[in-house]
PDB file of C-alpha atoms in Angstrom:
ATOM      1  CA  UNK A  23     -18.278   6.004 -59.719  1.00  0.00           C
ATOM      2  CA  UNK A  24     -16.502   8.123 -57.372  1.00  0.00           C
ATOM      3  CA  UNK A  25     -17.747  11.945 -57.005  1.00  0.00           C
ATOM      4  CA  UNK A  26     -15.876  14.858 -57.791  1.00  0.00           C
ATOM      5  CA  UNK A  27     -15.508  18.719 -56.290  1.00  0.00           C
ATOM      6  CA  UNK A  28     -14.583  21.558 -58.367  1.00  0.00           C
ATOM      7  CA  UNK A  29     -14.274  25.004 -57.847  1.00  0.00           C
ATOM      8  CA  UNK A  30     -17.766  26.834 -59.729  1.00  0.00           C
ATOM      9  CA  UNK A  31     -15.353  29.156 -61.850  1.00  0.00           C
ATOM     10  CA  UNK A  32     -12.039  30.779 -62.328  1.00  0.00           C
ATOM     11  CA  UNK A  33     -10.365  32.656 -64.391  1.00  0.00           C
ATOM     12  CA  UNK A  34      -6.990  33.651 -65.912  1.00  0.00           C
ATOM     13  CA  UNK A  35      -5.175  36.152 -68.004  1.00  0.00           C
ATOM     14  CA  UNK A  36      -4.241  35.475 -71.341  1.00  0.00           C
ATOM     15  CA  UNK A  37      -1.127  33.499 -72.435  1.00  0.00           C
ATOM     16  CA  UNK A  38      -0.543  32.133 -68.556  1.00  0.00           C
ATOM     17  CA  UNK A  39      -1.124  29.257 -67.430  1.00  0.00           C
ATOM     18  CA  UNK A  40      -4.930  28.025 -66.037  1.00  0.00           C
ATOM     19  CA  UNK A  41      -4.260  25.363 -63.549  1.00  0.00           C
ATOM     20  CA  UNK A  42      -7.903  23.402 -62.378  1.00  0.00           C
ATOM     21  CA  UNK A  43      -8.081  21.612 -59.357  1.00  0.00           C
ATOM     22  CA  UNK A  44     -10.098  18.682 -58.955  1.00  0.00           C
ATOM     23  CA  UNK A  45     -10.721  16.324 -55.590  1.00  0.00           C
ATOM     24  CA  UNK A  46     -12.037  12.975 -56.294  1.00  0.00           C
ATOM     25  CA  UNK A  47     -11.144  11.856 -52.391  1.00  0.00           C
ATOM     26  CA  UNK A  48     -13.283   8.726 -52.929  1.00  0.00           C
ATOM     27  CA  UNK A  49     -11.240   7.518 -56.270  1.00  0.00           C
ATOM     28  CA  UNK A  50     -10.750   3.569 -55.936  1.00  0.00           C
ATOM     29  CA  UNK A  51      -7.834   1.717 -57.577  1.00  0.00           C
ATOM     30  CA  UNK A  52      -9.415   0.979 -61.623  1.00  0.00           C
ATOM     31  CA  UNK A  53     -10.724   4.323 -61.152  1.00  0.00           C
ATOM     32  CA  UNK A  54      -9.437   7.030 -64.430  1.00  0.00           C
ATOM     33  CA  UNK A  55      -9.545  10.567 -63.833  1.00  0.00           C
ATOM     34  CA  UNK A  56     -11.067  12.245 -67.261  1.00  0.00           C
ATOM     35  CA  UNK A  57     -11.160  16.047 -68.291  1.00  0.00           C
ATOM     36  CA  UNK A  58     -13.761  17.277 -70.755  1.00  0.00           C
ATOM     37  CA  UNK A  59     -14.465  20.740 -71.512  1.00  0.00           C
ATOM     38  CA  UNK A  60     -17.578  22.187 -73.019  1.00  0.00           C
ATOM     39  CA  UNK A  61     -17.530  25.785 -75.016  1.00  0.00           C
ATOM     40  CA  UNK A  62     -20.929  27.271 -75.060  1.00  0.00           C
ATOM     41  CA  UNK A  63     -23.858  25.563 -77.320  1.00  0.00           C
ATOM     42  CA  UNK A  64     -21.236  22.627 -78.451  1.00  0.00           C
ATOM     43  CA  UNK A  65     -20.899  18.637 -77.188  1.00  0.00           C
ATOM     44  CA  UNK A  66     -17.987  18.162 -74.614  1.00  0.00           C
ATOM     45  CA  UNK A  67     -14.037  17.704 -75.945  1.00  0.00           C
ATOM     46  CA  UNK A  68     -12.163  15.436 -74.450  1.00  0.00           C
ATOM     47  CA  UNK A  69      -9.394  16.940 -73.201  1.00  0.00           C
ATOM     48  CA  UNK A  70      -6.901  14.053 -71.204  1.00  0.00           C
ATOM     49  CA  UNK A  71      -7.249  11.219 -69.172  1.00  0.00           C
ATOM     50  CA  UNK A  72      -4.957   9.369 -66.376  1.00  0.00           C
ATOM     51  CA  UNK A  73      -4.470   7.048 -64.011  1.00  0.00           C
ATOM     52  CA  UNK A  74      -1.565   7.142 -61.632  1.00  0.00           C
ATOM     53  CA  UNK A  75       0.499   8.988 -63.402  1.00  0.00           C
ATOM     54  CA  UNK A  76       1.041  12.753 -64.996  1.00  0.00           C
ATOM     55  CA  UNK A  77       0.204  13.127 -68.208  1.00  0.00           C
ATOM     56  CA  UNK A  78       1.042  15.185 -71.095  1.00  0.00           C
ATOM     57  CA  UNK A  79      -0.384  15.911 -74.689  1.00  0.00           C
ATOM     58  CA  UNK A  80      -1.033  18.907 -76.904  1.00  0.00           C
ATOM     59  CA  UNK A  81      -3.406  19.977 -74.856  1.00  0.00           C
ATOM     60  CA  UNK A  82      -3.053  20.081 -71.624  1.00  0.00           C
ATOM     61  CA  UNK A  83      -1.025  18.275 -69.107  1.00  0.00           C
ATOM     62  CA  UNK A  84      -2.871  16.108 -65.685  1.00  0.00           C
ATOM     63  CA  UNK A  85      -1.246  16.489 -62.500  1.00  0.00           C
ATOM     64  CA  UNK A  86      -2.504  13.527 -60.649  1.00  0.00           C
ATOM     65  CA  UNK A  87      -1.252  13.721 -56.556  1.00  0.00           C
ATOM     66  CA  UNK A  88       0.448  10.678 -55.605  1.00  0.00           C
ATOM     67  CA  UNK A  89      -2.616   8.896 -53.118  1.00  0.00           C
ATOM     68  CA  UNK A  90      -5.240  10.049 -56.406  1.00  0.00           C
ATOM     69  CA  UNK A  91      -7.341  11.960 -54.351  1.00  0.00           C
ATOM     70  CA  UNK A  92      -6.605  15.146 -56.087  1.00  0.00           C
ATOM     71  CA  UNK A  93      -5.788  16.162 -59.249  1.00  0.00           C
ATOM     72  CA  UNK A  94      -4.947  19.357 -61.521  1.00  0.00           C
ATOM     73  CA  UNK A  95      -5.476  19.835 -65.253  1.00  0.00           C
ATOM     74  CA  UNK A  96      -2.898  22.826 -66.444  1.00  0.00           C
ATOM     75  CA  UNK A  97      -3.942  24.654 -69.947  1.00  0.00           C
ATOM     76  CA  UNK A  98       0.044  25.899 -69.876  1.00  0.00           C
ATOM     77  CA  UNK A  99      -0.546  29.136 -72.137  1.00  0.00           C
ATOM     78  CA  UNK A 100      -4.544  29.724 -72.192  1.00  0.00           C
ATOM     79  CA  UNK A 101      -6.190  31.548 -75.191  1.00  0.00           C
ATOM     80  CA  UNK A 102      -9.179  33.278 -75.008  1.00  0.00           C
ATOM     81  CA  UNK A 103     -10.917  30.047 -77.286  1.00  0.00           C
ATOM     82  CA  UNK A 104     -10.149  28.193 -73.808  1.00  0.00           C
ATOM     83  CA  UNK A 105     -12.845  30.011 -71.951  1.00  0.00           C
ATOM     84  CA  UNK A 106     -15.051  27.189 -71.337  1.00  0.00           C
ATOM     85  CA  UNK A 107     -16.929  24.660 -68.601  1.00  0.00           C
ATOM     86  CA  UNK A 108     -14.573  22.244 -68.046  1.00  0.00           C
ATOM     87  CA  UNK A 109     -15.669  18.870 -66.297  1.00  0.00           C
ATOM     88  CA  UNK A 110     -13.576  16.252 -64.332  1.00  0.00           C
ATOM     89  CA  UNK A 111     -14.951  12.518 -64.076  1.00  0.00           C
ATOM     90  CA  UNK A 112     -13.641   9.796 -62.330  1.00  0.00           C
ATOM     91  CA  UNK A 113     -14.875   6.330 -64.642  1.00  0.00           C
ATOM     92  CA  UNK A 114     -14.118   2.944 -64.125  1.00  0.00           C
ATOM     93  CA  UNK A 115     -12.373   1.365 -67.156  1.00  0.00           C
ATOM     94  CA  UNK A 116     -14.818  -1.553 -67.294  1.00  0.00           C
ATOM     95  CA  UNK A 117     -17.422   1.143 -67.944  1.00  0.00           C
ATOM     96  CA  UNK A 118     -17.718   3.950 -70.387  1.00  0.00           C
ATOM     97  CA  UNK A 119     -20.361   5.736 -68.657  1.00  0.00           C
ATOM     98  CA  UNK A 120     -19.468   9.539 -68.107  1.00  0.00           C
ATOM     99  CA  UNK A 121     -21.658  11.281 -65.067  1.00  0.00           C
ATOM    100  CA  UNK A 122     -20.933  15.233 -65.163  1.00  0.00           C
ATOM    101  CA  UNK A 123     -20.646  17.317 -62.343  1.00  0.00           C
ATOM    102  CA  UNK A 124     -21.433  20.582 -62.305  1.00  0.00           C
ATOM    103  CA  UNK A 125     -17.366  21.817 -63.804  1.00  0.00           C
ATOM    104  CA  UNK A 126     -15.657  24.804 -63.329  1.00  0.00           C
ATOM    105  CA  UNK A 127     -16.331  27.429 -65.634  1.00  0.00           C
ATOM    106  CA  UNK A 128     -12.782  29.242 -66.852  1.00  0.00           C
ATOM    107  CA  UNK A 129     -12.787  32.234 -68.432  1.00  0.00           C
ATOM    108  CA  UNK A 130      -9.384  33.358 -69.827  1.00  0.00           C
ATOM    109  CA  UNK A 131      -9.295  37.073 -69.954  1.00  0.00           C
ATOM    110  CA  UNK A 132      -7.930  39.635 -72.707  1.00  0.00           C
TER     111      UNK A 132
ATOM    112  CA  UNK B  28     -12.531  16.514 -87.407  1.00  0.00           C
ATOM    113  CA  UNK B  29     -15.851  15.035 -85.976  1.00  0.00           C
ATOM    114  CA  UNK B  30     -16.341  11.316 -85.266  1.00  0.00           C
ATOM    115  CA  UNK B  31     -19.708  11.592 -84.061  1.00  0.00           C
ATOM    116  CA  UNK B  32     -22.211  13.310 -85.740  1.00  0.00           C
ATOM    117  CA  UNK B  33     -25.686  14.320 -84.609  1.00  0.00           C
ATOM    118  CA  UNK B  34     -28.761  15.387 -86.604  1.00  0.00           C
ATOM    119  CA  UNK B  35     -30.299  17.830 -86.936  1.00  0.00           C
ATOM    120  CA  UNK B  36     -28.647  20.496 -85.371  1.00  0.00           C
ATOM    121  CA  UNK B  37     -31.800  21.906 -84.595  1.00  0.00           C
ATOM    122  CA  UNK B  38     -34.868  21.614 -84.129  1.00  0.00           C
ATOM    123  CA  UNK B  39     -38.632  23.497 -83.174  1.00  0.00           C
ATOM    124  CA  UNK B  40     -41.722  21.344 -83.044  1.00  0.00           C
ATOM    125  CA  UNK B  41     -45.457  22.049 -82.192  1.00  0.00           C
ATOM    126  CA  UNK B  42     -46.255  20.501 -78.597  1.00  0.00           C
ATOM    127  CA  UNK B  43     -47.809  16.830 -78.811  1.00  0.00           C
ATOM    128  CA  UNK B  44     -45.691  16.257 -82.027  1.00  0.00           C
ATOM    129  CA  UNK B  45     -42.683  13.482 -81.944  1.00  0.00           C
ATOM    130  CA  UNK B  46     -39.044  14.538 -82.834  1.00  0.00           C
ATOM    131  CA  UNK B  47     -36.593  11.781 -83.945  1.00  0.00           C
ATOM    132  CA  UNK B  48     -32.659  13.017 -83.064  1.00  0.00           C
ATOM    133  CA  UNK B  49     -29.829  10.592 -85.071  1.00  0.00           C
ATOM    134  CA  UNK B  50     -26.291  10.331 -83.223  1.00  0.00           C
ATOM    135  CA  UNK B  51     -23.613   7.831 -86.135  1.00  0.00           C
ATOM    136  CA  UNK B  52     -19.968   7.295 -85.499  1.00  0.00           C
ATOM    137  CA  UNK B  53     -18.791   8.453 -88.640  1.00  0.00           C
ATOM    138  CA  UNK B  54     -15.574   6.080 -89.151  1.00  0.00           C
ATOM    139  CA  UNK B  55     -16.201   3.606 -86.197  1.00  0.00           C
ATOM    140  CA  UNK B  56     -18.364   0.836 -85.172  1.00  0.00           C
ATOM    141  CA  UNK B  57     -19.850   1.678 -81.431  1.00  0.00           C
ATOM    142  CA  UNK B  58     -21.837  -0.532 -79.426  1.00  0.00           C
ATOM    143  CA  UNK B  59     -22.514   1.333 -77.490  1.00  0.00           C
ATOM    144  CA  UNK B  60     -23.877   5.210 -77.166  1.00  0.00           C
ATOM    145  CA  UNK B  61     -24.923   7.083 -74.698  1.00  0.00           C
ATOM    146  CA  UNK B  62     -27.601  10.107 -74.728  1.00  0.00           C
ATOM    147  CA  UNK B  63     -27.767  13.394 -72.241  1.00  0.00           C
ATOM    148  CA  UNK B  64     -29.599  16.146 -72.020  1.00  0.00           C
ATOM    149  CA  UNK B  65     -28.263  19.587 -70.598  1.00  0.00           C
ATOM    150  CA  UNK B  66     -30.625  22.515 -69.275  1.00  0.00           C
ATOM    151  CA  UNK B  67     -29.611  26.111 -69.627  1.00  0.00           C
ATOM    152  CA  UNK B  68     -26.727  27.037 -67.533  1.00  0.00           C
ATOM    153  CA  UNK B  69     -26.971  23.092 -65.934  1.00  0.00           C
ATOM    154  CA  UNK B  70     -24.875  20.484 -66.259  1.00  0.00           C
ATOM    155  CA  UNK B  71     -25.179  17.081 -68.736  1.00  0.00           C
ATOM    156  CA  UNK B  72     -27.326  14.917 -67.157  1.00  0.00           C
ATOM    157  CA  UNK B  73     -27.406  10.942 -68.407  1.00  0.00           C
ATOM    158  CA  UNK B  74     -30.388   9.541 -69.763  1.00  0.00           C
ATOM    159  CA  UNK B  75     -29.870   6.082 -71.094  1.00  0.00           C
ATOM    160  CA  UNK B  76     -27.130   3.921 -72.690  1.00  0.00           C
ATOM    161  CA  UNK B  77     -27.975   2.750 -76.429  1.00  0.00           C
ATOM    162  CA  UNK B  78     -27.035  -0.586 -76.964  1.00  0.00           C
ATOM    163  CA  UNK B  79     -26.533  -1.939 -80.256  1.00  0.00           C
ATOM    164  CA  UNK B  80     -29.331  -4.552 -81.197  1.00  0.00           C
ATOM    165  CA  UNK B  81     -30.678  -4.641 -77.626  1.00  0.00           C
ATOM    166  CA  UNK B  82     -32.970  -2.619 -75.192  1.00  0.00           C
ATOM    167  CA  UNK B  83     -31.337   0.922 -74.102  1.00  0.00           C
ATOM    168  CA  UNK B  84     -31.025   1.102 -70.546  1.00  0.00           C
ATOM    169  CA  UNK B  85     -32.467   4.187 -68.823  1.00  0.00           C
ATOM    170  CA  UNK B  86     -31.479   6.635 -65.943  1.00  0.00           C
ATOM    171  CA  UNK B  87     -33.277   6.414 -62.931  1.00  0.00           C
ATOM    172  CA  UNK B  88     -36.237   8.682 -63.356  1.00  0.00           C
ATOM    173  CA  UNK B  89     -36.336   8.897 -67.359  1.00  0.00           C
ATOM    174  CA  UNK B  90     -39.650   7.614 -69.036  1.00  0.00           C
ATOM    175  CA  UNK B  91     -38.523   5.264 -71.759  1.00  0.00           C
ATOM    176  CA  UNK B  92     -41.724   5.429 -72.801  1.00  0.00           C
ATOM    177  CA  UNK B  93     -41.323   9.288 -73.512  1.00  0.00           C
ATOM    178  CA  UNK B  94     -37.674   9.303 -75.066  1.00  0.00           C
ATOM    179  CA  UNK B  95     -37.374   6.037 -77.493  1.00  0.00           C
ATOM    180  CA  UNK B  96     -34.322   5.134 -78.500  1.00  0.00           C
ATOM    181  CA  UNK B  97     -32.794   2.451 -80.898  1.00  0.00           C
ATOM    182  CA  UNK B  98     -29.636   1.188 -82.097  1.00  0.00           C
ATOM    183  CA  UNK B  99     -29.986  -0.398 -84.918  1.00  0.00           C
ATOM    184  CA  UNK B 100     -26.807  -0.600 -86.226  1.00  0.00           C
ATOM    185  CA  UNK B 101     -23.405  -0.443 -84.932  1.00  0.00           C
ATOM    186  CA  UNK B 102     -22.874   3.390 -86.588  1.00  0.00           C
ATOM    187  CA  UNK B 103     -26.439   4.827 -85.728  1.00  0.00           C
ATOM    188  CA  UNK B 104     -28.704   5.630 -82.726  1.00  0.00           C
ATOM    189  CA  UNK B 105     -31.556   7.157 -82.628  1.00  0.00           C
ATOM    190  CA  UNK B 106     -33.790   9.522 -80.032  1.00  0.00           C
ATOM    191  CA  UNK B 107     -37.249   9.788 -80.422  1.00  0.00           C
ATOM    192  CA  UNK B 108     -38.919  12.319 -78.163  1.00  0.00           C
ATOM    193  CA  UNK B 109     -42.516  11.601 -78.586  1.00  0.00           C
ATOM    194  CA  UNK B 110     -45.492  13.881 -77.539  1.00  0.00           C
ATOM    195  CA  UNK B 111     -43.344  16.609 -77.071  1.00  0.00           C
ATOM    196  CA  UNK B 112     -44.186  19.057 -74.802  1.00  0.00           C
ATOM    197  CA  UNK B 113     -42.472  22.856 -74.195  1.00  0.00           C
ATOM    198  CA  UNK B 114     -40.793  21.232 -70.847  1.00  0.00           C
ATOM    199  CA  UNK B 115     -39.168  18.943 -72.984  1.00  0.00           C
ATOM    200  CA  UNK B 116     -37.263  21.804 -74.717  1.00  0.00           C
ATOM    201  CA  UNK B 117     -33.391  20.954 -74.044  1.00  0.00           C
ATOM    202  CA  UNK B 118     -29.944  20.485 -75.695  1.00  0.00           C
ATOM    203  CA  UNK B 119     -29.511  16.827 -76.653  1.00  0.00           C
ATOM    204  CA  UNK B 120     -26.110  15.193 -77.350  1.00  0.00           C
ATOM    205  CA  UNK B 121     -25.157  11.453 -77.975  1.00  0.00           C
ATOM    206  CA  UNK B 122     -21.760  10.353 -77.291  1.00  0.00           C
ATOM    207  CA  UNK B 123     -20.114   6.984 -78.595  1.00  0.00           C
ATOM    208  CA  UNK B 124     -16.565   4.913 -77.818  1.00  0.00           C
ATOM    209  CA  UNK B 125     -14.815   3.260 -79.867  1.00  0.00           C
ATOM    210  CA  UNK B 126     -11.898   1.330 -77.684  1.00  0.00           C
ATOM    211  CA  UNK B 127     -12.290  -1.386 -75.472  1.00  0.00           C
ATOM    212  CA  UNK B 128     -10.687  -0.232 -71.696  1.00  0.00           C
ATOM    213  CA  UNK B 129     -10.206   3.550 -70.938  1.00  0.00           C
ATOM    214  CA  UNK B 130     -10.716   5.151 -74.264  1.00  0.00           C
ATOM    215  CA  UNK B 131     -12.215   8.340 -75.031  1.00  0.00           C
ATOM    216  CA  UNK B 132     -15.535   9.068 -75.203  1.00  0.00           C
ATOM    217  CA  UNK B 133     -16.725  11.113 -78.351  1.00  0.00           C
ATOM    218  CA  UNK B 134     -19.197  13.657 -78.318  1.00  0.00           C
ATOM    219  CA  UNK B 135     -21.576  14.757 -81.003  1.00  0.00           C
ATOM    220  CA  UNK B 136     -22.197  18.501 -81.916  1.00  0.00           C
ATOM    221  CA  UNK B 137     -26.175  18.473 -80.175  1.00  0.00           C
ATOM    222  CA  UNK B 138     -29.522  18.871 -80.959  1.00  0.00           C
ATOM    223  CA  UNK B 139     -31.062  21.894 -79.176  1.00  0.00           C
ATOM    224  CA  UNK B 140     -35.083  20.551 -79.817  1.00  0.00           C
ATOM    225  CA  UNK B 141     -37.984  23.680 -79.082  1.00  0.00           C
ATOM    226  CA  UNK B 142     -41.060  22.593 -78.266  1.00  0.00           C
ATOM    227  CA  UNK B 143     -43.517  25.436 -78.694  1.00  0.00           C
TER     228      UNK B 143
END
């Protein structure tokens, strides 16, 4: 499975938006891009998933760059409950197999 | 609510004592499951994939000797840390799918095991 970068941490202000990079430059073509995040002491949520193009649910919406080598998860009005490590994986389809990098840890301030 | 359930929650066990961790799907059938384990402040790390009514296959550099696991049935697998030892202390969590193709993963709640 292809390896991802993330920045270590970020943060945001309350009620804007949080917008995540993640590079995943070695993505090949049956390749997904997943998002989990992971609020202290609890199992990872899954958050979205995509592969081509953006998508959208009540979460979040997945900015996926046109040659997949990039991509940007966007919490479009963070609450302070969003404050959390937040994980993107690049899987296969034809395997379910998750391996975590290290995530970016948000915190959404007051 | 949650699909996948873990059990217990918790757990604090003498050293050189065995500690069996259950991970169901609560209203799905999975074949398969997968176990991690996540350090303080560290990241979850893979140990094996729990396949129903077959041997789990293990992470490079996990003793399957050490953590047993099973999968009996297509709703439950099980983690058995045996001889437990204080280094062995961790947070444990089991995830399970449920589609065929690129369908979510669930994750259970953990099982944060202290070995004294």
């Amino acid at each position: 499975d292809a390896k991802t970068t993330q920045p270590t941490s970020m943060d945001c202000a309350e009620g804007r938006a949080a917008n995540l990079p993640c590079n995943h430059s070695t993505i090949s073509g049956n390749e997904y891009v997943y998002w989990y995040r992971q609020i202290h002491s609890q199992g990872p949520q899954y958050i979205i998933h995509g592969l081509k193009n953006n998508e959208t649910n009540e979460m979040a919406s997945l900015i996926i760059t046109e040659d997949r080598k990039s991509s940007t998860l966007i919490l479009p009005h963070a609450t302070l409950r969003d404050t959390a490590v937040y994980y993107c994986i690049v899987r296969m389809d034809s395997s379910y197999k998750l391996i975590f990098g290290s995530g970016t840890r948000l915190l959404v301030r007051p | 609510g949650a699909v996948v359930s873990q059990h217990p929650s918790w757990v604090i066990c003498k050293s050189g004592t065995s500690v069996k961790i259950e991970c169901r799907s609560l209203d799905f059938q999975a074949t398969t499951m997968f176990w991690y384990r996540q350090f303080p402040k560290q990241s979850l790390m893979l140990m094996a994939t729990s396949n129903e009514g077959s041997k789990a296959t293990y992470e490079q550099g996990v003793e399957k000797d050490k953590f047993l696991i099973n999968h009996a049935s297509l709703t439950l697998s099980t983690l058995t840390v045996t001889s437990a030892h204080p280094e062995d202390s961790s947070f444990y969590i089991c995830s399970a799918t449920r589609d065929r193709g690129p369908g979510e993963l669930f994750f259970g709640e953990g099982s944060r095991l202290t070995v004294l």
